[in-house]
Each structure stands twice: as structure tokens, then as C-alpha cells.
PDB file of C-alpha atoms in Angstrom:
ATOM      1  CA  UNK A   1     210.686 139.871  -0.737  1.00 59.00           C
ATOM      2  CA  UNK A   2     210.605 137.386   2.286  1.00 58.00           C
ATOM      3  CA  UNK A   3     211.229 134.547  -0.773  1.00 60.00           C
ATOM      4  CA  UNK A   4     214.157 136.789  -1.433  1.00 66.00           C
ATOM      5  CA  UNK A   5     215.621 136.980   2.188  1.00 71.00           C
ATOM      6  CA  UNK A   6     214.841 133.326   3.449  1.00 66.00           C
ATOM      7  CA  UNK A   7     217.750 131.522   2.260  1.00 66.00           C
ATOM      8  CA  UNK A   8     220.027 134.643   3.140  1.00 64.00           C
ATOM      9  CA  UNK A   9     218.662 134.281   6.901  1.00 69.00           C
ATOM     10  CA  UNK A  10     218.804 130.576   6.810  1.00 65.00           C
ATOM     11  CA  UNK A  11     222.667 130.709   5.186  1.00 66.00           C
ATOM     12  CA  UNK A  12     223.880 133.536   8.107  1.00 65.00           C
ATOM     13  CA  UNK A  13     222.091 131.902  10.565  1.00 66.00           C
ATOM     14  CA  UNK A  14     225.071 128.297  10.664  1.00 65.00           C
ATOM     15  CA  UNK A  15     226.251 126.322  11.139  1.00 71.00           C
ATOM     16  CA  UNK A  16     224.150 124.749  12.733  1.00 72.00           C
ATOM     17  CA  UNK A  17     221.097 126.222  10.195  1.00 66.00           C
ATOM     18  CA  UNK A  18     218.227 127.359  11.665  1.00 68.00           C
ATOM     19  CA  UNK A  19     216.289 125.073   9.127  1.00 72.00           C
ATOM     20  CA  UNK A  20     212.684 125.119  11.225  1.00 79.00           C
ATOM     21  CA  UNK A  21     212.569 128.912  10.541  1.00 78.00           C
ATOM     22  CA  UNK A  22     213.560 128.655   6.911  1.00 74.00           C
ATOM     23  CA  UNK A  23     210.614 126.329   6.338  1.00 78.00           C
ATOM     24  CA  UNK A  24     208.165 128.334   8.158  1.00 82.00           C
ATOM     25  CA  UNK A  25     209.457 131.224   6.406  1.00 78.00           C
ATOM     26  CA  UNK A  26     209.330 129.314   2.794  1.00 77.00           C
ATOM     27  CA  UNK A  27     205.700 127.954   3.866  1.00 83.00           C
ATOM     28  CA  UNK A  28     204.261 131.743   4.414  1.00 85.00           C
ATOM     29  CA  UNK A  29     205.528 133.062   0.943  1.00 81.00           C
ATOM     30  CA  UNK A  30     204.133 130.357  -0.806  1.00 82.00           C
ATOM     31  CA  UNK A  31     200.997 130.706   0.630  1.00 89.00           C
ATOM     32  CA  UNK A  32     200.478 134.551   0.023  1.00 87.00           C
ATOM     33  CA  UNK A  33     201.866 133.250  -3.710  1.00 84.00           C
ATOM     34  CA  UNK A  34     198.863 130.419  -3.738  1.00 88.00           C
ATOM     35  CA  UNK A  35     196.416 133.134  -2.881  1.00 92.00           C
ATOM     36  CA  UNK A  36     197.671 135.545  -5.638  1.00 90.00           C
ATOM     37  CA  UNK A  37     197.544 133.259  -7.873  1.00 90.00           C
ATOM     38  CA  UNK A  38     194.031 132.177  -7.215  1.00 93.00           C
ATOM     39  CA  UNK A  39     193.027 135.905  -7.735  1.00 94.00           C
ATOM     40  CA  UNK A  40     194.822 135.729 -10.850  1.00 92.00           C
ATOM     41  CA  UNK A  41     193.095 132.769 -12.136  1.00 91.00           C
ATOM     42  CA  UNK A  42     190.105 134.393 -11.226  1.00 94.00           C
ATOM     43  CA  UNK A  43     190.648 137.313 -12.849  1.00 94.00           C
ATOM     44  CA  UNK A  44     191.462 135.215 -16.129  1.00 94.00           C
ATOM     45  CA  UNK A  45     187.894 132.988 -15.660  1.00 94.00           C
ATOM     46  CA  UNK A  46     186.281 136.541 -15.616  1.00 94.00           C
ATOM     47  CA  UNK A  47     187.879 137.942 -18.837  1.00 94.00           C
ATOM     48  CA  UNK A  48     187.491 134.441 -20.647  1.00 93.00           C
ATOM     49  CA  UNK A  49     183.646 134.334 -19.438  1.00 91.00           C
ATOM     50  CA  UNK A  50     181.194 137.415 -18.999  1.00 87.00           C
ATOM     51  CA  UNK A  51     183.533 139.907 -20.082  1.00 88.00           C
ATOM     52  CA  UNK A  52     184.219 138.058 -23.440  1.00 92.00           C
ATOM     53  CA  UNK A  53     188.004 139.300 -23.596  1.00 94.00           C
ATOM     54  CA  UNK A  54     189.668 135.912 -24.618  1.00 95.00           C
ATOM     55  CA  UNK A  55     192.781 137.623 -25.858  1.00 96.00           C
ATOM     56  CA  UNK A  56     193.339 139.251 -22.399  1.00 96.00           C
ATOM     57  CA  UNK A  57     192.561 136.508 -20.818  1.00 96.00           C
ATOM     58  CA  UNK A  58     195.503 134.604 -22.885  1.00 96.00           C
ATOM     59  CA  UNK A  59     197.446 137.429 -21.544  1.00 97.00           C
ATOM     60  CA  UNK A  60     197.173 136.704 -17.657  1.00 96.00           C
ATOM     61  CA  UNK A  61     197.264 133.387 -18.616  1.00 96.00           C
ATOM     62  CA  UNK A  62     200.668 133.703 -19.982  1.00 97.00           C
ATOM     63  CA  UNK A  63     201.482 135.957 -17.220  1.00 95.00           C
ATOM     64  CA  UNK A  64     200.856 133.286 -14.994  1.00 94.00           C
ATOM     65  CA  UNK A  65     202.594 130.655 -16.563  1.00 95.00           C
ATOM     66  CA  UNK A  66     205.849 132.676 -16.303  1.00 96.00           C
ATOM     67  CA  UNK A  67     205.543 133.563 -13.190  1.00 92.00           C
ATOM     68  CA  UNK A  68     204.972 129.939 -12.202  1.00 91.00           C
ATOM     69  CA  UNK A  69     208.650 129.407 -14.474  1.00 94.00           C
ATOM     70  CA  UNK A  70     210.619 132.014 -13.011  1.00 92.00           C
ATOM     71  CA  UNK A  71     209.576 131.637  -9.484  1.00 87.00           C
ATOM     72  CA  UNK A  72     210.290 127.774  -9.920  1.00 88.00           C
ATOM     73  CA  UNK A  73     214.333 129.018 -11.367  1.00 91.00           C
ATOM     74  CA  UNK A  74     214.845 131.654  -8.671  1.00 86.00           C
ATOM     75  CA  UNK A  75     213.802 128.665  -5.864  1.00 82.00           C
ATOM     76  CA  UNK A  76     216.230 126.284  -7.581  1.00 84.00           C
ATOM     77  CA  UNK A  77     218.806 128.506  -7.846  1.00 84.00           C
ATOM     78  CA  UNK A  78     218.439 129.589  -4.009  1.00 79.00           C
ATOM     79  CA  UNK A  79     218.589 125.894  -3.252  1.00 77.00           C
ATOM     80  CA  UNK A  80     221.762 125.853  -5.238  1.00 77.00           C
ATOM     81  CA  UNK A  81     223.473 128.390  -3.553  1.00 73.00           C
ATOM     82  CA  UNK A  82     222.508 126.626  -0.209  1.00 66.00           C
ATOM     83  CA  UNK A  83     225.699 125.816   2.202  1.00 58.00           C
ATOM     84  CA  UNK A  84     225.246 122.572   1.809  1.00 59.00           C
ATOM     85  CA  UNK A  85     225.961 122.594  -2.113  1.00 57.00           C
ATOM     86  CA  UNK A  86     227.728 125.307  -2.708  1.00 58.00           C
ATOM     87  CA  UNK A  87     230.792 123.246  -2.328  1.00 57.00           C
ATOM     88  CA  UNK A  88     230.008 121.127  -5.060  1.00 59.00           C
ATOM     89  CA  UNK A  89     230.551 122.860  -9.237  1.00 62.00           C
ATOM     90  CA  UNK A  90     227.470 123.974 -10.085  1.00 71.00           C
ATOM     91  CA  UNK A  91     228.852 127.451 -11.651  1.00 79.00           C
ATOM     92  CA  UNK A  92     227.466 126.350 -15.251  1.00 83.00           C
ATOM     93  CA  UNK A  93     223.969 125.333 -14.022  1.00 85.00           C
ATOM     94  CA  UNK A  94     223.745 128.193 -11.671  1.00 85.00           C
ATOM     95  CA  UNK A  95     224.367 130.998 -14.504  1.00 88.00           C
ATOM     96  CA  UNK A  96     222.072 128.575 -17.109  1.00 91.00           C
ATOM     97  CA  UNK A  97     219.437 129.194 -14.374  1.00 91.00           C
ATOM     98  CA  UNK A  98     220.337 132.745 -14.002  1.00 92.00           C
ATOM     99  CA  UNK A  99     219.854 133.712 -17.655  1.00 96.00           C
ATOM    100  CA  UNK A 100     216.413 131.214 -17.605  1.00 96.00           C
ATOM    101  CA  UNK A 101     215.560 134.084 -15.148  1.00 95.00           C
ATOM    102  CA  UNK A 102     216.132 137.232 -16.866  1.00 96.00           C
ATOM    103  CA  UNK A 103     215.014 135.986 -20.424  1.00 98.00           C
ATOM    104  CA  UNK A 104     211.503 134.743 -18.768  1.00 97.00           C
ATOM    105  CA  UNK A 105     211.380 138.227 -16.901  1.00 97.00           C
ATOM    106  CA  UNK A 106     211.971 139.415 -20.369  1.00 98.00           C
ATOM    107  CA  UNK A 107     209.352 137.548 -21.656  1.00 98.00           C
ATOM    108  CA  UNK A 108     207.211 138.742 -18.767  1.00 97.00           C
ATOM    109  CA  UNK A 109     207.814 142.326 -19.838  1.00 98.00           C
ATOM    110  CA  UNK A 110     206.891 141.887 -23.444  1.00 98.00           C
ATOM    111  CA  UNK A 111     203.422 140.043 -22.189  1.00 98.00           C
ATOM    112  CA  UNK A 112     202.565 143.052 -19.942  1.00 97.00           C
ATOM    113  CA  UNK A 113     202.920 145.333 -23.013  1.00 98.00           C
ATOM    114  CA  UNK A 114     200.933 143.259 -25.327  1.00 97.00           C
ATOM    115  CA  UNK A 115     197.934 143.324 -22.649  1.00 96.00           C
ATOM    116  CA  UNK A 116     198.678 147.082 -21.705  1.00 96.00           C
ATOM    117  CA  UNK A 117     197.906 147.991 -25.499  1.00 96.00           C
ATOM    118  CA  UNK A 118     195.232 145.266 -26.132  1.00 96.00           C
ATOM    119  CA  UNK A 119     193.704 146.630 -23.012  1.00 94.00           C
ATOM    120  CA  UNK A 120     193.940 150.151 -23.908  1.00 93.00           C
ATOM    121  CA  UNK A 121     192.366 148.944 -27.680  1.00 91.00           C
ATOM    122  CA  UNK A 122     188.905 147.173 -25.618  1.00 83.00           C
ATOM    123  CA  UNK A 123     188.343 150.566 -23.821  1.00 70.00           C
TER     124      UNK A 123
END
């Protein structure tokens, strides 16, 4: 959420932009993101190892990965929709990016229901 609402602060609050809070405000989501992504690579490392569940493992593993891709499109396309550049054309790029998003959240969707039932088929 507060990844969400940064650059909407930081584009009401100029000119001049309150950049310094933006940052600060950028630098707290991605560290709750680093530490919930260290749980989920934990959480991978235990299904891989002792619990023996490689295809679940594969599973948050993918998860991962597409979080990592759509949190990377969502930042770009906040930076692209930054004062500074919305001026310039970027309407092609900026719905390219947009439909990167919803086909990886897609993509997401269809991983979560693959380990749903592959979980369901372990217990």
C-alpha cells in the first residue's frame, strides 16, 4: 500500500517535490519487501530440504520470481508517471508496462492454484 501511495504524495506534494520524504517513504517499503522475501526464500529452502516437497518449492519459487517482475513494472511505471516525465510521450511504453502487469498477476494467479491443489494432493 505505502508503495502504492508514495509517488501520489510525492506528485501532490509540488512543485517544489517533497523528494526527501518520497525516498524515505520508498526506502521503508522496500525494506518490509526485503524481509518478506527472505521469509519466502526460507520457506522455499524448507520445502526443497527436510520437507522433501521440490514441486512446492518450484511453486514459491515461481511465486517469487513474479513478484520480483511485477513489483519491478509497477515501480517503473510510477517513475513514468512522475511530474518530471510525464510531459514527455511515453503513452505506448506506459500501457506495454501496464499489460506486463496484469498478465504477470495473471500468471501469479495460475501459480497459486497449481500449489493450492499440489498442496492439497501432499496432505
Amino acid at each position: 500500500r505505502g508503495l502504492e501511495e508514495a509517488p501520489l504524495q510525492y506528485q501532490r506534494s509540488g512543485p517544489p517535490y517533497d523528494f526527501p520524504r518520497y525516498r524515505s517513504t520508498v526506502h521503508e517499503v522496500t525494506q518490509a519487501f526485503a524481509a518478506a522475501s527472505r521469509e519466502v526464500l526460507a520457506v522455499e529452502a524448507e520445502l526443497a530440504g527436510p520437507r522433501g516437497q521440490p514441486l512446492l518449492a518450484s511453486h514459491v519459487r515461481s511465486l517469487q520470481q513474479l513478484e520480483q517482475t511485477r513489483l519491478a513494472t509497477v515501480a517503473l511505471l510510477q517513475l513514468m508517471g512522475a511530474p518530471e516525465l510525464s510531459e514527455q510521450e511515453n503513452t505506448l511504453e506506459m500501457r506495454q508496462l501496464k499489460m506486463k502487469v496484469i498478465k504477470t498477476m495473471e500468471a501469479i494467479s495460475e501459480v497459486l492454484q497449481d500449489l493450492r491443489f499440489d498442496a492439497e494432493s501432499v496432505e
